[in-house]
Amino acid sequence: DPISVKMLKINGNEIMDLLKIQPGPKIGALLDKFVKMCNNFIREEIGKTIPINAEVNTLNVNDFYKE
């Protein structure tokens, strides 16, 4: 998969702060879900772009990476 948890712009501490929840398996599950969502989005966009335009994918993958 192109994206991993460490590449996300959000981390477990930020999730706990935002949702006001304690550390636990829910944090990892949420991060895993975010990764799956990003990877699915990338696959869908690549699938839409390449067959239609036969050009380089226009998706800006850098939007998914930490700065």
PDB file of N, CA and C in Angstrom:
ATOM      1  N   ASP A   1       0.833  -1.192   0.000  1.00  0.00           N
ATOM      2  CA  ASP A   1       0.000   0.000   0.000  1.00  0.00           C
ATOM      3  C   ASP A   1       0.874   1.250   0.000  1.00  0.00           C
ATOM      4  N   PRO A   2       0.447   2.292  -0.709  1.00  0.00           N
ATOM      5  CA  PRO A   2       1.267   3.495  -0.811  1.00  0.00           C
ATOM      6  C   PRO A   2       1.360   4.312   0.478  1.00  0.00           C
ATOM      7  N   ILE A   3       0.378   4.234   1.332  1.00  0.00           N
ATOM      8  CA  ILE A   3       0.347   5.056   2.554  1.00  0.00           C
ATOM      9  C   ILE A   3       0.427   4.144   3.769  1.00  0.00           C
ATOM     10  N   SER A   4       1.189   4.572   4.781  1.00  0.00           N
ATOM     11  CA  SER A   4       1.265   3.854   6.049  1.00  0.00           C
ATOM     12  C   SER A   4       0.872   4.804   7.178  1.00  0.00           C
ATOM     13  N   VAL A   5       0.646   4.262   8.365  1.00  0.00           N
ATOM     14  CA  VAL A   5       0.233   5.075   9.516  1.00  0.00           C
ATOM     15  C   VAL A   5       1.238   6.190   9.784  1.00  0.00           C
ATOM     16  N   LYS A   6       2.512   5.905   9.680  1.00  0.00           N
ATOM     17  CA  LYS A   6       3.532   6.910   9.972  1.00  0.00           C
ATOM     18  C   LYS A   6       3.534   8.058   8.973  1.00  0.00           C
ATOM     19  N   MET A   7       2.927   7.860   7.814  1.00  0.00           N
ATOM     20  CA  MET A   7       2.879   8.898   6.785  1.00  0.00           C
ATOM     21  C   MET A   7       1.686   9.842   6.955  1.00  0.00           C
ATOM     22  N   LEU A   8       0.719   9.477   7.780  1.00  0.00           N
ATOM     23  CA  LEU A   8      -0.462  10.311   7.969  1.00  0.00           C
ATOM     24  C   LEU A   8      -0.095  11.634   8.636  1.00  0.00           C
ATOM     25  N   LYS A   9      -0.861  12.679   8.337  1.00  0.00           N
ATOM     26  CA  LYS A   9      -0.632  13.978   8.962  1.00  0.00           C
ATOM     27  C   LYS A   9      -1.170  14.023  10.387  1.00  0.00           C
ATOM     28  N   ILE A  10      -1.948  13.040  10.786  1.00  0.00           N
ATOM     29  CA  ILE A  10      -2.502  12.974  12.135  1.00  0.00           C
ATOM     30  C   ILE A  10      -1.881  11.781  12.857  1.00  0.00           C
ATOM     31  N   ASN A  11      -1.742  11.895  14.167  1.00  0.00           N
ATOM     32  CA  ASN A  11      -1.193  10.779  14.939  1.00  0.00           C
ATOM     33  C   ASN A  11      -2.125  10.442  16.096  1.00  0.00           C
ATOM     34  N   GLY A  12      -1.781   9.411  16.847  1.00  0.00           N
ATOM     35  CA  GLY A  12      -2.631   8.946  17.936  1.00  0.00           C
ATOM     36  C   GLY A  12      -2.886   9.998  18.999  1.00  0.00           C
ATOM     37  N   ASN A  13      -1.865  10.781  19.339  1.00  0.00           N
ATOM     38  CA  ASN A  13      -2.047  11.836  20.348  1.00  0.00           C
ATOM     39  C   ASN A  13      -3.052  12.876  19.896  1.00  0.00           C
ATOM     40  N   GLU A  14      -3.003  13.245  18.623  1.00  0.00           N
ATOM     41  CA  GLU A  14      -3.951  14.223  18.098  1.00  0.00           C
ATOM     42  C   GLU A  14      -5.372  13.667  18.104  1.00  0.00           C
ATOM     43  N   ILE A  15      -5.513  12.398  17.789  1.00  0.00           N
ATOM     44  CA  ILE A  15      -6.841  11.768  17.823  1.00  0.00           C
ATOM     45  C   ILE A  15      -7.390  11.783  19.243  1.00  0.00           C
ATOM     46  N   MET A  16      -6.549  11.428  20.212  1.00  0.00           N
ATOM     47  CA  MET A  16      -7.005  11.428  21.612  1.00  0.00           C
ATOM     48  C   MET A  16      -7.413  12.826  22.052  1.00  0.00           C
ATOM     49  N   ASP A  17      -6.642  13.834  21.647  1.00  0.00           N
ATOM     50  CA  ASP A  17      -6.989  15.224  21.995  1.00  0.00           C
ATOM     51  C   ASP A  17      -8.291  15.657  21.348  1.00  0.00           C
ATOM     52  N   LEU A  18      -8.441  15.364  20.063  1.00  0.00           N
ATOM     53  CA  LEU A  18      -9.637  15.776  19.335  1.00  0.00           C
ATOM     54  C   LEU A  18     -10.904  15.101  19.848  1.00  0.00           C
ATOM     55  N   LEU A  19     -10.800  13.806  20.123  1.00  0.00           N
ATOM     56  CA  LEU A  19     -11.981  13.039  20.517  1.00  0.00           C
ATOM     57  C   LEU A  19     -12.143  12.912  22.028  1.00  0.00           C
ATOM     58  N   LYS A  20     -11.159  13.446  22.769  1.00  0.00           N
ATOM     59  CA  LYS A  20     -11.191  13.392  24.238  1.00  0.00           C
ATOM     60  C   LYS A  20     -11.342  11.952  24.729  1.00  0.00           C
ATOM     61  N   ILE A  21     -10.501  11.062  24.164  1.00  0.00           N
ATOM     62  CA  ILE A  21     -10.526   9.661  24.581  1.00  0.00           C
ATOM     63  C   ILE A  21      -9.159   9.249  25.101  1.00  0.00           C
ATOM     64  N   GLN A  22      -9.137   8.190  25.866  1.00  0.00           N
ATOM     65  CA  GLN A  22      -7.915   7.679  26.474  1.00  0.00           C
ATOM     66  C   GLN A  22      -7.180   6.748  25.500  1.00  0.00           C
ATOM     67  N   PRO A  23      -5.881   6.517  25.752  1.00  0.00           N
ATOM     68  CA  PRO A  23      -5.141   5.578  24.917  1.00  0.00           C
ATOM     69  C   PRO A  23      -5.784   4.187  24.951  1.00  0.00           C
ATOM     70  N   GLY A  24      -5.684   3.493  23.870  1.00  0.00           N
ATOM     71  CA  GLY A  24      -6.240   2.145  23.798  1.00  0.00           C
ATOM     72  C   GLY A  24      -6.316   1.676  22.361  1.00  0.00           C
ATOM     73  N   PRO A  25      -6.866   0.499  22.166  1.00  0.00           N
ATOM     74  CA  PRO A  25      -6.926  -0.090  20.818  1.00  0.00           C
ATOM     75  C   PRO A  25      -7.762   0.713  19.823  1.00  0.00           C
ATOM     76  N   LYS A  26      -8.672   1.545  20.318  1.00  0.00           N
ATOM     77  CA  LYS A  26      -9.488   2.352  19.398  1.00  0.00           C
ATOM     78  C   LYS A  26      -8.622   3.306  18.584  1.00  0.00           C
ATOM     79  N   ILE A  27      -7.559   3.800  19.196  1.00  0.00           N
ATOM     80  CA  ILE A  27      -6.678   4.742  18.498  1.00  0.00           C
ATOM     81  C   ILE A  27      -6.036   4.056  17.290  1.00  0.00           C
ATOM     82  N   GLY A  28      -5.471   2.892  17.511  1.00  0.00           N
ATOM     83  CA  GLY A  28      -4.865   2.135  16.412  1.00  0.00           C
ATOM     84  C   GLY A  28      -5.874   1.772  15.349  1.00  0.00           C
ATOM     85  N   ALA A  29      -7.080   1.413  15.774  1.00  0.00           N
ATOM     86  CA  ALA A  29      -8.129   1.055  14.817  1.00  0.00           C
ATOM     87  C   ALA A  29      -8.500   2.263  13.948  1.00  0.00           C
ATOM     88  N   LEU A  30      -8.578   3.440  14.560  1.00  0.00           N
ATOM     89  CA  LEU A  30      -8.890   4.646  13.796  1.00  0.00           C
ATOM     90  C   LEU A  30      -7.776   4.978  12.807  1.00  0.00           C
ATOM     91  N   LEU A  31      -6.537   4.880  13.254  1.00  0.00           N
ATOM     92  CA  LEU A  31      -5.414   5.147  12.355  1.00  0.00           C
ATOM     93  C   LEU A  31      -5.402   4.155  11.192  1.00  0.00           C
ATOM     94  N   ASP A  32      -5.660   2.892  11.483  1.00  0.00           N
ATOM     95  CA  ASP A  32      -5.729   1.880  10.422  1.00  0.00           C
ATOM     96  C   ASP A  32      -6.845   2.196   9.429  1.00  0.00           C
ATOM     97  N   LYS A  33      -7.971   2.647   9.952  1.00  0.00           N
ATOM     98  CA  LYS A  33      -9.104   3.012   9.089  1.00  0.00           C
ATOM     99  C   LYS A  33      -8.737   4.193   8.186  1.00  0.00           C
ATOM    100  N   PHE A  34      -8.047   5.187   8.748  1.00  0.00           N
ATOM    101  CA  PHE A  34      -7.618   6.331   7.944  1.00  0.00           C
ATOM    102  C   PHE A  34      -6.688   5.887   6.816  1.00  0.00           C
ATOM    103  N   VAL A  35      -5.763   4.985   7.135  1.00  0.00           N
ATOM    104  CA  VAL A  35      -4.833   4.478   6.129  1.00  0.00           C
ATOM    105  C   VAL A  35      -5.603   3.753   5.026  1.00  0.00           C
ATOM    106  N   LYS A  36      -6.541   2.909   5.396  1.00  0.00           N
ATOM    107  CA  LYS A  36      -7.337   2.191   4.395  1.00  0.00           C
ATOM    108  C   LYS A  36      -8.111   3.159   3.517  1.00  0.00           C
ATOM    109  N   MET A  37      -8.686   4.202   4.140  1.00  0.00           N
ATOM    110  CA  MET A  37      -9.437   5.197   3.376  1.00  0.00           C
ATOM    111  C   MET A  37      -8.527   5.911   2.373  1.00  0.00           C
ATOM    112  N   CYS A  38      -7.332   6.304   2.813  1.00  0.00           N
ATOM    113  CA  CYS A  38      -6.378   6.977   1.916  1.00  0.00           C
ATOM    114  C   CYS A  38      -5.966   6.065   0.778  1.00  0.00           C
ATOM    115  N   ASN A  39      -5.623   4.833   1.092  1.00  0.00           N
ATOM    116  CA  ASN A  39      -5.186   3.896   0.063  1.00  0.00           C
ATOM    117  C   ASN A  39      -6.307   3.579  -0.920  1.00  0.00           C
ATOM    118  N   ASN A  40      -7.525   3.435  -0.435  1.00  0.00           N
ATOM    119  CA  ASN A  40      -8.659   3.201  -1.335  1.00  0.00           C
ATOM    120  C   ASN A  40      -8.889   4.398  -2.244  1.00  0.00           C
ATOM    121  N   PHE A  41      -8.780   5.602  -1.676  1.00  0.00           N
ATOM    122  CA  PHE A  41      -8.952   6.821  -2.465  1.00  0.00           C
ATOM    123  C   PHE A  41      -7.906   6.889  -3.577  1.00  0.00           C
ATOM    124  N   ILE A  42      -6.656   6.603  -3.233  1.00  0.00           N
ATOM    125  CA  ILE A  42      -5.578   6.639  -4.221  1.00  0.00           C
ATOM    126  C   ILE A  42      -5.856   5.630  -5.335  1.00  0.00           C
ATOM    127  N   ARG A  43      -6.235   4.411  -4.957  1.00  0.00           N
ATOM    128  CA  ARG A  43      -6.525   3.383  -5.971  1.00  0.00           C
ATOM    129  C   ARG A  43      -7.673   3.817  -6.893  1.00  0.00           C
ATOM    130  N   GLU A  44      -8.720   4.396  -6.311  1.00  0.00           N
ATOM    131  CA  GLU A  44      -9.863   4.838  -7.114  1.00  0.00           C
ATOM    132  C   GLU A  44      -9.461   5.959  -8.067  1.00  0.00           C
ATOM    133  N   GLU A  45      -8.679   6.920  -7.581  1.00  0.00           N
ATOM    134  CA  GLU A  45      -8.272   8.034  -8.423  1.00  0.00           C
ATOM    135  C   GLU A  45      -7.352   7.571  -9.543  1.00  0.00           C
ATOM    136  N   ILE A  46      -6.440   6.670  -9.236  1.00  0.00           N
ATOM    137  CA  ILE A  46      -5.555   6.136 -10.271  1.00  0.00           C
ATOM    138  C   ILE A  46      -6.382   5.375 -11.304  1.00  0.00           C
ATOM    139  N   GLY A  47      -7.348   4.619 -10.829  1.00  0.00           N
ATOM    140  CA  GLY A  47      -8.216   3.873 -11.741  1.00  0.00           C
ATOM    141  C   GLY A  47      -9.030   4.763 -12.640  1.00  0.00           C
ATOM    142  N   LYS A  48      -9.435   5.935 -12.154  1.00  0.00           N
ATOM    143  CA  LYS A  48     -10.212   6.875 -12.956  1.00  0.00           C
ATOM    144  C   LYS A  48      -9.331   7.620 -13.948  1.00  0.00           C
ATOM    145  N   THR A  49      -8.146   7.982 -13.530  1.00  0.00           N
ATOM    146  CA  THR A  49      -7.313   8.882 -14.320  1.00  0.00           C
ATOM    147  C   THR A  49      -6.571   8.184 -15.446  1.00  0.00           C
ATOM    148  N   ILE A  50      -5.917   7.100 -15.153  1.00  0.00           N
ATOM    149  CA  ILE A  50      -5.043   6.474 -16.146  1.00  0.00           C
ATOM    150  C   ILE A  50      -5.816   5.909 -17.338  1.00  0.00           C
ATOM    151  N   PRO A  51      -6.873   5.113 -17.126  1.00  0.00           N
ATOM    152  CA  PRO A  51      -7.566   4.586 -18.311  1.00  0.00           C
ATOM    153  C   PRO A  51      -8.238   5.672 -19.157  1.00  0.00           C
ATOM    154  N   ILE A  52      -8.734   6.721 -18.525  1.00  0.00           N
ATOM    155  CA  ILE A  52      -9.468   7.747 -19.266  1.00  0.00           C
ATOM    156  C   ILE A  52      -8.511   8.649 -20.041  1.00  0.00           C
ATOM    157  N   ASN A  53      -7.487   9.158 -19.358  1.00  0.00           N
ATOM    158  CA  ASN A  53      -6.599  10.140 -19.971  1.00  0.00           C
ATOM    159  C   ASN A  53      -5.315   9.554 -20.533  1.00  0.00           C
ATOM    160  N   ALA A  54      -4.941   8.373 -20.068  1.00  0.00           N
ATOM    161  CA  ALA A  54      -3.655   7.766 -20.436  1.00  0.00           C
ATOM    162  C   ALA A  54      -2.514   8.743 -20.175  1.00  0.00           C
ATOM    163  N   GLU A  55      -2.649   9.556 -19.120  1.00  0.00           N
ATOM    164  CA  GLU A  55      -1.633  10.528 -18.723  1.00  0.00           C
ATOM    165  C   GLU A  55      -1.146  10.176 -17.327  1.00  0.00           C
ATOM    166  N   VAL A  56      -0.158  10.903 -16.864  1.00  0.00           N
ATOM    167  CA  VAL A  56       0.318  10.733 -15.496  1.00  0.00           C
ATOM    168  C   VAL A  56      -0.813  11.102 -14.554  1.00  0.00           C
ATOM    169  N   ASN A  57      -0.966  10.330 -13.486  1.00  0.00           N
ATOM    170  CA  ASN A  57      -2.028  10.576 -12.520  1.00  0.00           C
ATOM    171  C   ASN A  57      -1.934  11.993 -11.964  1.00  0.00           C
ATOM    172  N   THR A  58      -3.064  12.691 -11.925  1.00  0.00           N
ATOM    173  CA  THR A  58      -3.085  14.074 -11.455  1.00  0.00           C
ATOM    174  C   THR A  58      -3.308  14.184  -9.957  1.00  0.00           C
ATOM    175  N   LEU A  59      -3.502  13.080  -9.281  1.00  0.00           N
ATOM    176  CA  LEU A  59      -3.700  13.103  -7.832  1.00  0.00           C
ATOM    177  C   LEU A  59      -2.435  13.572  -7.143  1.00  0.00           C
ATOM    178  N   ASN A  60      -2.564  14.545  -6.235  1.00  0.00           N
ATOM    179  CA  ASN A  60      -1.416  15.034  -5.487  1.00  0.00           C
ATOM    180  C   ASN A  60      -1.248  14.178  -4.238  1.00  0.00           C
ATOM    181  N   VAL A  61      -0.473  13.132  -4.344  1.00  0.00           N
ATOM    182  CA  VAL A  61      -0.268  12.186  -3.251  1.00  0.00           C
ATOM    183  C   VAL A  61       0.397  12.865  -2.065  1.00  0.00           C
ATOM    184  N   ASN A  62       1.154  13.919  -2.290  1.00  0.00           N
ATOM    185  CA  ASN A  62       1.841  14.617  -1.204  1.00  0.00           C
ATOM    186  C   ASN A  62       0.873  15.188  -0.176  1.00  0.00           C
ATOM    187  N   ASP A  63      -0.381  15.390  -0.539  1.00  0.00           N
ATOM    188  CA  ASP A  63      -1.384  15.880   0.412  1.00  0.00           C
ATOM    189  C   ASP A  63      -1.594  14.917   1.557  1.00  0.00           C
ATOM    190  N   PHE A  64      -1.222  13.656   1.386  1.00  0.00           N
ATOM    191  CA  PHE A  64      -1.433  12.648   2.399  1.00  0.00           C
ATOM    192  C   PHE A  64      -0.223  12.470   3.314  1.00  0.00           C
ATOM    193  N   TYR A  65       0.880  13.114   3.005  1.00  0.00           N
ATOM    194  CA  TYR A  65       2.103  12.937   3.771  1.00  0.00           C
ATOM    195  C   TYR A  65       2.277  14.058   4.783  1.00  0.00           C
ATOM    196  N   LYS A  66       2.996  13.755   5.848  1.00  0.00           N
ATOM    197  CA  LYS A  66       3.345  14.772   6.837  1.00  0.00           C
ATOM    198  C   LYS A  66       4.256  15.795   6.189  1.00  0.00           C
ATOM    199  N   GLU A  67       4.173  17.010   6.690  1.00  0.00           N
ATOM    200  CA  GLU A  67       5.064  18.068   6.184  1.00  0.00           C
ATOM    201  C   GLU A  67       6.359  18.064   6.943  1.00  0.00           C
TER     202      GLU A  67
END
